[in-house]
Short mmCIF file of C-alpha atoms and ligand atoms in Angstrom, two decimals:
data_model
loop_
_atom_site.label_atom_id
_atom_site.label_comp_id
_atom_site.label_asym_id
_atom_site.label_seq_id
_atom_site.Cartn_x
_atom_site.Cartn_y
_atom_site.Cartn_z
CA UNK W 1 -103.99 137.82 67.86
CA UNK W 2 -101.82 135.52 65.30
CA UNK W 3 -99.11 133.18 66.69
CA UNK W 4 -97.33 135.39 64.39
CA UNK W 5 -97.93 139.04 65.92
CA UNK W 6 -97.87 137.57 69.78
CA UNK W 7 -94.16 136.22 68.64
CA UNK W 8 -93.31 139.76 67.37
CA UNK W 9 -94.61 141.09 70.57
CA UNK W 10 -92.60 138.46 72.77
CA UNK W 11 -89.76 139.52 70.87
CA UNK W 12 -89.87 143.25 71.40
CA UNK W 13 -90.19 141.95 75.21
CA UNK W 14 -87.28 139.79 75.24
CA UNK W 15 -84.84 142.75 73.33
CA UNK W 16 -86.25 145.00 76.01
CA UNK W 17 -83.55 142.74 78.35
CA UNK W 18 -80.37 143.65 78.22
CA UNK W 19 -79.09 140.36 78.42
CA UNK W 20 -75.33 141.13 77.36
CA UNK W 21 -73.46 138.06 78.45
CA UNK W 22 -71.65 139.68 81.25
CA UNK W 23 -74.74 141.09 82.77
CA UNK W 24 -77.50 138.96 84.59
CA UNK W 25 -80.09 137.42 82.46
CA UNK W 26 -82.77 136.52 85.52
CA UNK W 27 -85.51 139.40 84.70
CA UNK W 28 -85.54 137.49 80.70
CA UNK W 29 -85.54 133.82 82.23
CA UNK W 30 -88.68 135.02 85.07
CA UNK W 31 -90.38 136.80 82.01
CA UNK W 32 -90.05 133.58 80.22
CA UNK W 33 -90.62 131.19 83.00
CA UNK W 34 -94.16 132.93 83.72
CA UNK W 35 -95.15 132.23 79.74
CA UNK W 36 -93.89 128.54 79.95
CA UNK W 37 -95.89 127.98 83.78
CA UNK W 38 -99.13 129.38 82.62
CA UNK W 39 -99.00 127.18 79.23
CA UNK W 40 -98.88 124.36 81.43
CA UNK W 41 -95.38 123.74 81.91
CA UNK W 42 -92.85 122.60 84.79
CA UNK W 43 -90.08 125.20 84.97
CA UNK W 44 -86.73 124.47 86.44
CA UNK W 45 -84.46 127.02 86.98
CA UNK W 46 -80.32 126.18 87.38
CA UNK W 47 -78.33 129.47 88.56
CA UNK W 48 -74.58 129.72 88.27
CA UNK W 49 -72.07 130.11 91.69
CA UNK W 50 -72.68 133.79 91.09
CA UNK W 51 -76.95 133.27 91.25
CA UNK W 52 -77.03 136.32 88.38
CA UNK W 53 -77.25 133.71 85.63
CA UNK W 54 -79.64 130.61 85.34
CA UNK W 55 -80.22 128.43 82.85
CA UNK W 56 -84.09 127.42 82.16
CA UNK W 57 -85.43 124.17 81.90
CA UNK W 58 -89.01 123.43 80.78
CA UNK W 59 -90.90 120.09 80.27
CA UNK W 60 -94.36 120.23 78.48
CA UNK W 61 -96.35 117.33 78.35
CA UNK W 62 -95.86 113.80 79.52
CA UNK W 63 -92.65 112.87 82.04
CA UNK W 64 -91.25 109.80 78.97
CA UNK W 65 -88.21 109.67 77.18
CA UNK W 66 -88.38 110.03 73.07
CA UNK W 67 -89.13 114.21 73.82
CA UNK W 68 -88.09 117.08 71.67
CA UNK W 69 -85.65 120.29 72.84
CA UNK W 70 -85.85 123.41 71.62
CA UNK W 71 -82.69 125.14 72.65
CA UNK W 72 -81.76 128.64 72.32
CA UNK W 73 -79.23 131.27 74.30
CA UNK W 74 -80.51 133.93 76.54
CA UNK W 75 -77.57 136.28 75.97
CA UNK W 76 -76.39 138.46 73.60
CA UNK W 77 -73.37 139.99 72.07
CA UNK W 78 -72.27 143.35 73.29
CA UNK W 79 -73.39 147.12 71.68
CA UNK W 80 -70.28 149.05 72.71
CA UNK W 81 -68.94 150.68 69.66
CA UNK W 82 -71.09 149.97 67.45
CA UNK W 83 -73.22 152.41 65.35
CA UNK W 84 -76.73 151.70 65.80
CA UNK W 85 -79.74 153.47 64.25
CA UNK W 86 -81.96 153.28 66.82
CA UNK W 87 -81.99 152.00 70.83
CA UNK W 88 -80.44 148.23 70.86
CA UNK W 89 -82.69 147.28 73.11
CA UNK W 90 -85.82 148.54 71.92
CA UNK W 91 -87.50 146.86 68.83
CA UNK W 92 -88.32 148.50 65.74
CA UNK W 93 -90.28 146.90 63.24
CA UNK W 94 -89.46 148.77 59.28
CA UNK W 95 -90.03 147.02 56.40
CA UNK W 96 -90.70 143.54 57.93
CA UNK W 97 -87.75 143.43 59.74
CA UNK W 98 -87.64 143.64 63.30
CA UNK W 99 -84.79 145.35 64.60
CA UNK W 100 -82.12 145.17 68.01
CA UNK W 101 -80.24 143.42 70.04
CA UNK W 102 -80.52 139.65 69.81
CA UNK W 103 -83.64 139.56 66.92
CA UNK W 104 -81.60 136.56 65.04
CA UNK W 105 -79.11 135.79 67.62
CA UNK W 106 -81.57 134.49 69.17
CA UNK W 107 -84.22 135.91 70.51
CA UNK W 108 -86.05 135.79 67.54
CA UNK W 109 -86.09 131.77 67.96
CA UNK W 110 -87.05 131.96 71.79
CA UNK W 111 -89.67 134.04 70.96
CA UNK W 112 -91.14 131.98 68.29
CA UNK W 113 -90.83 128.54 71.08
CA UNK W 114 -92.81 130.65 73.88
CA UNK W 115 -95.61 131.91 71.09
CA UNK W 116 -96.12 128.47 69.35
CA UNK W 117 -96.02 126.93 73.04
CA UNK W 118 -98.87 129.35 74.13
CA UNK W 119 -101.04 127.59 71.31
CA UNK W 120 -100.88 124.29 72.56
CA UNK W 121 -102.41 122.05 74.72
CA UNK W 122 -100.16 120.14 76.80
CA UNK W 123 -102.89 116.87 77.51
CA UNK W 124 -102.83 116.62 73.91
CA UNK W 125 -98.75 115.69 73.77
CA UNK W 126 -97.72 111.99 73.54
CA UNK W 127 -94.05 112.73 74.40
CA UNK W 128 -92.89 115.71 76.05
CA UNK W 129 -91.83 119.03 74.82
CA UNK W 130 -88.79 120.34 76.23
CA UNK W 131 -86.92 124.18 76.18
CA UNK W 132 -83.66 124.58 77.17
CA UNK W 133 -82.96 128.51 77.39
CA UNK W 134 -79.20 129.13 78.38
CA UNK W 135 -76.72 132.06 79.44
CA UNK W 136 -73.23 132.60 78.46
CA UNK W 137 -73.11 131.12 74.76
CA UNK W 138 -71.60 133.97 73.45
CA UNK W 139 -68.42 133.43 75.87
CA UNK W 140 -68.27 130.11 76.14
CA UNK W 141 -70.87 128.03 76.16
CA UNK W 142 -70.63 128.27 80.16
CA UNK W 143 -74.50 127.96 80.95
CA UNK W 144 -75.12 124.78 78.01
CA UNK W 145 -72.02 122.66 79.76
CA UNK W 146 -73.63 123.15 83.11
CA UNK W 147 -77.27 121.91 81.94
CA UNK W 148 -76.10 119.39 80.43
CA UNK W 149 -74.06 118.16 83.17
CA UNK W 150 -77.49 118.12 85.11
CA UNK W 151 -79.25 116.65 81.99
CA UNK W 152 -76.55 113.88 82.26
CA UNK W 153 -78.41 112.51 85.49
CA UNK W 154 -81.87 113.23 84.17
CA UNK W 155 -84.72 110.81 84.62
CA UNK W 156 -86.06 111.16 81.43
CA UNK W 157 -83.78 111.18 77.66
CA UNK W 158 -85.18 113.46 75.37
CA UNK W 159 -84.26 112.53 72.12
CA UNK W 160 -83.56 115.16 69.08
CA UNK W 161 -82.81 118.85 69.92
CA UNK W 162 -83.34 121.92 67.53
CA UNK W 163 -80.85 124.71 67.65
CA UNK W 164 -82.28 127.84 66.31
CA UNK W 165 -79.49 129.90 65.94
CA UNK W 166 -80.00 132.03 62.87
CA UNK W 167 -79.44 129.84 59.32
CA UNK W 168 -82.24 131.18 57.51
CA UNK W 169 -84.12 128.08 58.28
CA UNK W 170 -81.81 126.05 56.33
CA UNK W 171 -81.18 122.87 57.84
CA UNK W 172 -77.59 122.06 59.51
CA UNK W 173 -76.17 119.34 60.79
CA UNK W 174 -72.55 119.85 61.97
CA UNK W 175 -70.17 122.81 62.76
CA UNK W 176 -66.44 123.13 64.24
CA UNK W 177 -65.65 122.98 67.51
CA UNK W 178 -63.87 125.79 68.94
CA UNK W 179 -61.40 125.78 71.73
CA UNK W 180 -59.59 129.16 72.92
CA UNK W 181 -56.73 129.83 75.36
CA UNK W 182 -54.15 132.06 76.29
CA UNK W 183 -50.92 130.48 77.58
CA UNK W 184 -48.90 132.77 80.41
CA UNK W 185 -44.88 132.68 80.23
CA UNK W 186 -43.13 133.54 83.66
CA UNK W 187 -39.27 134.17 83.57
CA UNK W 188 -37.07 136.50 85.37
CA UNK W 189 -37.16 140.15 84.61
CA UNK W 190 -33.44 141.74 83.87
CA UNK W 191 -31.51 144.34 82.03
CA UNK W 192 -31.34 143.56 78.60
CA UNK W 193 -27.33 144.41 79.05
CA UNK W 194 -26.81 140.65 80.90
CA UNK W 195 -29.36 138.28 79.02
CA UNK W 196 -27.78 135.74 81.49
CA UNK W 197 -28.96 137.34 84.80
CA UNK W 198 -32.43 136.95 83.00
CA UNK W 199 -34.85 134.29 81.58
CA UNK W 200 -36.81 136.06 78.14
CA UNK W 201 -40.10 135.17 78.44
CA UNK W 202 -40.91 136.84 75.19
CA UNK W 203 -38.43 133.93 73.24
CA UNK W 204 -39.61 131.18 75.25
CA UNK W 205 -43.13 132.37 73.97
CA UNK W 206 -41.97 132.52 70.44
CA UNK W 207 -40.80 128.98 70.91
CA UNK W 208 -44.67 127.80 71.50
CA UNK W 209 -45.83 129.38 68.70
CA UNK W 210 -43.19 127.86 66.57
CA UNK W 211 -44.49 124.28 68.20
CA UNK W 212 -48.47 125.04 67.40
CA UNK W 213 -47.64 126.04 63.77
CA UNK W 214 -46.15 122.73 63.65
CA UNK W 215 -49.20 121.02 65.36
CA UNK W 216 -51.23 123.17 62.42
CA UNK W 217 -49.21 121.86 59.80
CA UNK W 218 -49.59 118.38 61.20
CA UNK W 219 -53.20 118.87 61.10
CA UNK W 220 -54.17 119.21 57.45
CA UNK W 221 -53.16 115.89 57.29
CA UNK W 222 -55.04 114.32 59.40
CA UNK W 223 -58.76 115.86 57.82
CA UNK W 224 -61.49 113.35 57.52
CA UNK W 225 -61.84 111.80 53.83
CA UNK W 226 -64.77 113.53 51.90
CA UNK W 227 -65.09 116.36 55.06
CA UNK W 228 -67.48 119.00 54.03
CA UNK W 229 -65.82 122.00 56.23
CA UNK W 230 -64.31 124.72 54.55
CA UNK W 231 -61.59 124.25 54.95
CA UNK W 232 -61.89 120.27 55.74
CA UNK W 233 -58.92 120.22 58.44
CA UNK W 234 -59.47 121.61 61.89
CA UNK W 235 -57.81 125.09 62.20
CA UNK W 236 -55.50 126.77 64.30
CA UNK W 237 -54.49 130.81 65.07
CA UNK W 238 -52.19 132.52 67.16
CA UNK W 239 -54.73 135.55 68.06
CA UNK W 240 -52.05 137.52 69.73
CA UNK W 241 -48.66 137.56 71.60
CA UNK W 242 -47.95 140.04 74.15
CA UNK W 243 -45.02 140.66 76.20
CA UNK W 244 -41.95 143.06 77.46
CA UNK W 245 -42.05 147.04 78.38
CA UNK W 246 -39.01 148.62 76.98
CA UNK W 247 -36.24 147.66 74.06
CA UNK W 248 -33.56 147.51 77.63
CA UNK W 249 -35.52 145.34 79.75
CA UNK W 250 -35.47 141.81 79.54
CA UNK W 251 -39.19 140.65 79.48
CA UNK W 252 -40.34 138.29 82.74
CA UNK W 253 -44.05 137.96 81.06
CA UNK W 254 -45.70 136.90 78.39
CA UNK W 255 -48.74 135.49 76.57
CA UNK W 256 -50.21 133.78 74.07
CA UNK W 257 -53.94 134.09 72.63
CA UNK W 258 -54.63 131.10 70.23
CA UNK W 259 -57.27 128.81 69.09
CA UNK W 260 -58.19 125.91 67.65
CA UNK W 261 -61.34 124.54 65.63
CA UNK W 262 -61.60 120.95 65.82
CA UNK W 263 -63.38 118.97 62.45
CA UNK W 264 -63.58 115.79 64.80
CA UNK W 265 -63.04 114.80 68.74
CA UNK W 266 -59.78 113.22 67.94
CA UNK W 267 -58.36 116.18 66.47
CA UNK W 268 -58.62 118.06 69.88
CA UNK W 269 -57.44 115.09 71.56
CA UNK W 270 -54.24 115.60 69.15
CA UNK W 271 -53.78 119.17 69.55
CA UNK W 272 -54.15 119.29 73.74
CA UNK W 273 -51.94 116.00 74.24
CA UNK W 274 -48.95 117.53 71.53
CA UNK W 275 -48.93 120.86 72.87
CA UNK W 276 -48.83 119.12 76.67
CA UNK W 277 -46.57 116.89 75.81
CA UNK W 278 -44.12 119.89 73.98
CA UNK W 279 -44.68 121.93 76.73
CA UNK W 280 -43.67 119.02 79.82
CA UNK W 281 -40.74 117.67 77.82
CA UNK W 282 -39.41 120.74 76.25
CA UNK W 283 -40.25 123.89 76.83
CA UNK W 284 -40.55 124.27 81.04
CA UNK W 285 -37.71 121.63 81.50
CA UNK W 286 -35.38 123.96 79.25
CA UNK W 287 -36.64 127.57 80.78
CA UNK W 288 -36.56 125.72 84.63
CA UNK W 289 -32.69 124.87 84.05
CA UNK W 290 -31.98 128.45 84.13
CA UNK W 291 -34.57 130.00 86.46
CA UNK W 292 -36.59 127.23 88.37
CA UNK W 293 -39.43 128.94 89.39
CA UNK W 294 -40.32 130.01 85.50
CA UNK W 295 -43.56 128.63 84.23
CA UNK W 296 -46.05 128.09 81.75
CA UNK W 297 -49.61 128.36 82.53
CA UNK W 298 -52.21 127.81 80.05
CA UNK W 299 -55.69 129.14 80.84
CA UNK W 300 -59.00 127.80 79.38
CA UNK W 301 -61.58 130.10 78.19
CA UNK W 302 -64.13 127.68 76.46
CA UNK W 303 -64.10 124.41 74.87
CA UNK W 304 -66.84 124.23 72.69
CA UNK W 305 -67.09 121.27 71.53
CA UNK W 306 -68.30 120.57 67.54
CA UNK W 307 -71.05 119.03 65.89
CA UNK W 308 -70.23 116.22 63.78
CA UNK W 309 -72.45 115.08 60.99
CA UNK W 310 -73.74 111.51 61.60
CA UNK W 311 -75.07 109.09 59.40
CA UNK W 312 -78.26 108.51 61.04
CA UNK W 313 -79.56 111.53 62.91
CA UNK W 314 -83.44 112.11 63.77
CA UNK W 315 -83.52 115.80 64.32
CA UNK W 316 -81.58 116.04 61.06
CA UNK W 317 -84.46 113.97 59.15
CA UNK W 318 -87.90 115.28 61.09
CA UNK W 319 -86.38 119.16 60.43
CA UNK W 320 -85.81 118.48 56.45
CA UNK W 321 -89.27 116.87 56.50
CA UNK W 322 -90.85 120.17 58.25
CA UNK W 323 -89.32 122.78 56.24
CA UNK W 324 -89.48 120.94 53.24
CA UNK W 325 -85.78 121.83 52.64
CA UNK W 326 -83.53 119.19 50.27
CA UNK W 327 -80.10 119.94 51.15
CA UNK W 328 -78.00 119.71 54.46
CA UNK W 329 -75.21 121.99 55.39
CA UNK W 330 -72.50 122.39 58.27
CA UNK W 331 -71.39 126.34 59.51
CA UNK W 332 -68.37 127.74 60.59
CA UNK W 333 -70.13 128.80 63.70
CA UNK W 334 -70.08 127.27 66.76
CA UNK W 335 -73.16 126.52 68.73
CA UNK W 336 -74.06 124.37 71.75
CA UNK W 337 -75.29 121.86 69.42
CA UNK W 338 -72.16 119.20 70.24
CA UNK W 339 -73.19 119.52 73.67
CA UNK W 340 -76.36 117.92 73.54
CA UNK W 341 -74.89 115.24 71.12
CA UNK W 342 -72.12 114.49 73.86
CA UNK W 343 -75.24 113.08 75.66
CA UNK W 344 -76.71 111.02 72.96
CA UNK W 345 -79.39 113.44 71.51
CA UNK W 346 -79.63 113.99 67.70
CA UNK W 347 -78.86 117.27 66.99
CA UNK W 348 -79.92 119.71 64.40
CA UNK W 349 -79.59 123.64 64.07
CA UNK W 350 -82.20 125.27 62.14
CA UNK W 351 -83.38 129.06 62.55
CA UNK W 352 -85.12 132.23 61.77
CA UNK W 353 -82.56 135.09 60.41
CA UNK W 354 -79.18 134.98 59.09
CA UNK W 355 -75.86 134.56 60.88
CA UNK W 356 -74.74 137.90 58.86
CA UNK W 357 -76.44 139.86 60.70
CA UNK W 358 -75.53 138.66 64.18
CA UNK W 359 -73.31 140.77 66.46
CA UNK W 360 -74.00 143.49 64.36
CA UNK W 361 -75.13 146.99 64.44
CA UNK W 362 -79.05 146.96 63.26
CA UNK W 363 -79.41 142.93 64.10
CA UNK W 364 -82.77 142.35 62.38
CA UNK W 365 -84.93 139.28 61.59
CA UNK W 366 -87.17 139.22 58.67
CA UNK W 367 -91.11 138.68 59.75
CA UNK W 368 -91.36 136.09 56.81
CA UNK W 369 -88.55 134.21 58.83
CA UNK W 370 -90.35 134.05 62.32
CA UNK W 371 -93.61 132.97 59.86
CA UNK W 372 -91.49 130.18 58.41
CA UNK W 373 -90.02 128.85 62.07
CA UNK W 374 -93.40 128.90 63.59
CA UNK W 375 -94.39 126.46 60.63
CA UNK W 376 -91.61 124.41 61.29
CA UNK W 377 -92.34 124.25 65.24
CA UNK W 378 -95.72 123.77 64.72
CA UNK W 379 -94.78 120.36 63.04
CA UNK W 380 -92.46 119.46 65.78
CA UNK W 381 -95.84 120.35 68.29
CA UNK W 382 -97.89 117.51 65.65
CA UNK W 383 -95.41 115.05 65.56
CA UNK W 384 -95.29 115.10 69.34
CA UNK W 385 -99.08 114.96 69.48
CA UNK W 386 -99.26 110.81 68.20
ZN1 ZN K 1 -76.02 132.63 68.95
#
């Protein structure tokens, strides 16, 4: 059988997990930790405080520093109410596209790893080989932040990692952050006849996003000279604001859902401290006069950090050299790319299918694209081999 067909095949496996982020993803990491063992490999597993998540760690080769990761997420995005052809989770080849849940985002990729891995012979590696299969990306990045915490104490550095979320095997080097919260208002319930006997939560809301639209406006100001992100400042949205139950009442709750996309670390460092700082000296102190138990909680639900371009960056050069590609691009998706270059790796995200057809209904992957990433990981195998 071809390195080609046995990925296909290890795809149609991996689809045939259900590995929607919420759900456990421990049947997909066994199935891929009994590929990986038998090709020679040392397998660790990290599960999460719940043990229905792990993340997968695999080492092929020699136990030296200089290796190569080839990261990719386990889960995948959710099927409810969509409007699929066939069975999400059952892989249809038509037309040399392979079809379901997760065949670009990123299964696809994983599958191509495990296949090329199967080929090779780990006595023949100079410097190791490493995968670094994760859960939760699609929420927040939960099961990347926890590896590589552990990766932070690690014996041995590996050097470059290759993110294959889905660019069409074009090569990128830098995306966005993206940080998302939701920011709870308590006051005091009342009737909206005596706004005195009350504290509006709903205004004291309004206030905040008044302050972040400032903070945005401040921001465009502040983009790097000769950024290539679309636009070049780091972005910010107020997803939602919720609060109150009748036009009488005066409301004691209410929330905000906004986010942020950071071009640069010091850009969230500017957004967190101002909205802190707004929300210590201002906002609670002026609500807390007039009800002193009111408060404003903000809750975190991922910080995924960006990818910035660099100058010099390895994984950057040895992918363009591979593919054969000329030109270098950043995305306005996030990935756990920035995560790995928070610990000194050189990062680069390059993969089989297209980002336009993630999260969809009918996710598919183009065979030709799974031929053109096993080329490329072949050449990562090589380099690795003197
Ligand atoms: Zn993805």
């Amino acid at each position: 059988m071809s390195t080609l067909s046995r990925a296909q095949e290890i795809l149609g496996d991996l689809i045939g997990f259900p590995t929607i982020s919420v759900d456990s993803n421990l049947q997909m990491i066994d199935y891929i930790k009994k590929i990986l063992e038998k090709a020679g490999a040392e397998v660790v597993i990290h599960s999460d405080e719940t043990g229905a998540k792990a993340n997968l760690w695999a080492t092929l080769g020699p136990r030296v520093d200089g290796g190569i990761v080839l990261s990719g997420h386990t889960d995948v995005v959710p099927v409810a109410d969509q409007d699929w052809t066939s069975d999400p989770f059952e892989m249809v080849l038509k037309d040399d596209r392979l079809y379901g849940r997760g065949a670009c985002d990123m299964k696809g990729y994983i599958a191509c790893c495990l296949a090329l891995i199967e080929t090779l012979d780990a006595e023949s590696l100079k410097r190791p080989l490493h995968c670094a299969f994760t859960y939760d990306e699609e929420t927040a990045c939960l099961g990347a932040q926890a590896l590589v915490k552990e990766l932070r104490s690690f014996p041995i550095k590996p050097k470059i990692c290759v993110i294959g979320e889905p660019t069409g095997m074009r090569v990128i080097e830098g995306h966005k952050g993206c940080c998302e919260y939701t920011t709870h208002f308590t006051g005091l319930e009342g009737h909206g006849s005596a706004p005195d006997a009350g504290l509006n939560a709903v205004e004291y809301a309004v206030k905040y996003v008044s302050h972040l639209l400032e903070v945005r406006e401040g921001l465009k100001s502040r983009a790097p000279e000769n950024g290539r992100f679309d636009p070049p400042w780091t972005t910010l949205n107020v997803g939602g604001l919720h609060g109150g139950v009748a036009h009488n009442v005066i409301p004691g709750k209410a929330q905000v859902e906004w986010e942020f996309r950071p071009v640069q670390n010091a850009d969230y460092d500017y957004v967190t401290s101002e909205v802190k700082r707004y929300v210590q000296e201002a906002l609670l102190p002026q609500m807390q006069e007039r009800w002193p138990d009111a408060e404003i909680i903000t809750e975190t639900l991922g910080e995924v950090a960006g990818l910035e371009p660099m100058d010099t960056n390895e994984a950057r050069d040895l992918v363009l050299a591979l593919t054969g590609e000329n030109d270098v691009d950043v995305v306005a998706f996030a990935t756990e790319g920035g995560l790995f270059q928070s610990i000194g790796m050189d990062v680069v995200v390059c993969g089989p299918g297209y980002i336009a057809q993630a999260h969809k209904p009918d996710e598919y992957v183009d065979v030709s694209q799974m031929a053109q990433c096993l080329d490329m990981l072949d050449g990562i195998a090589s380099r690795l081999a003197v």
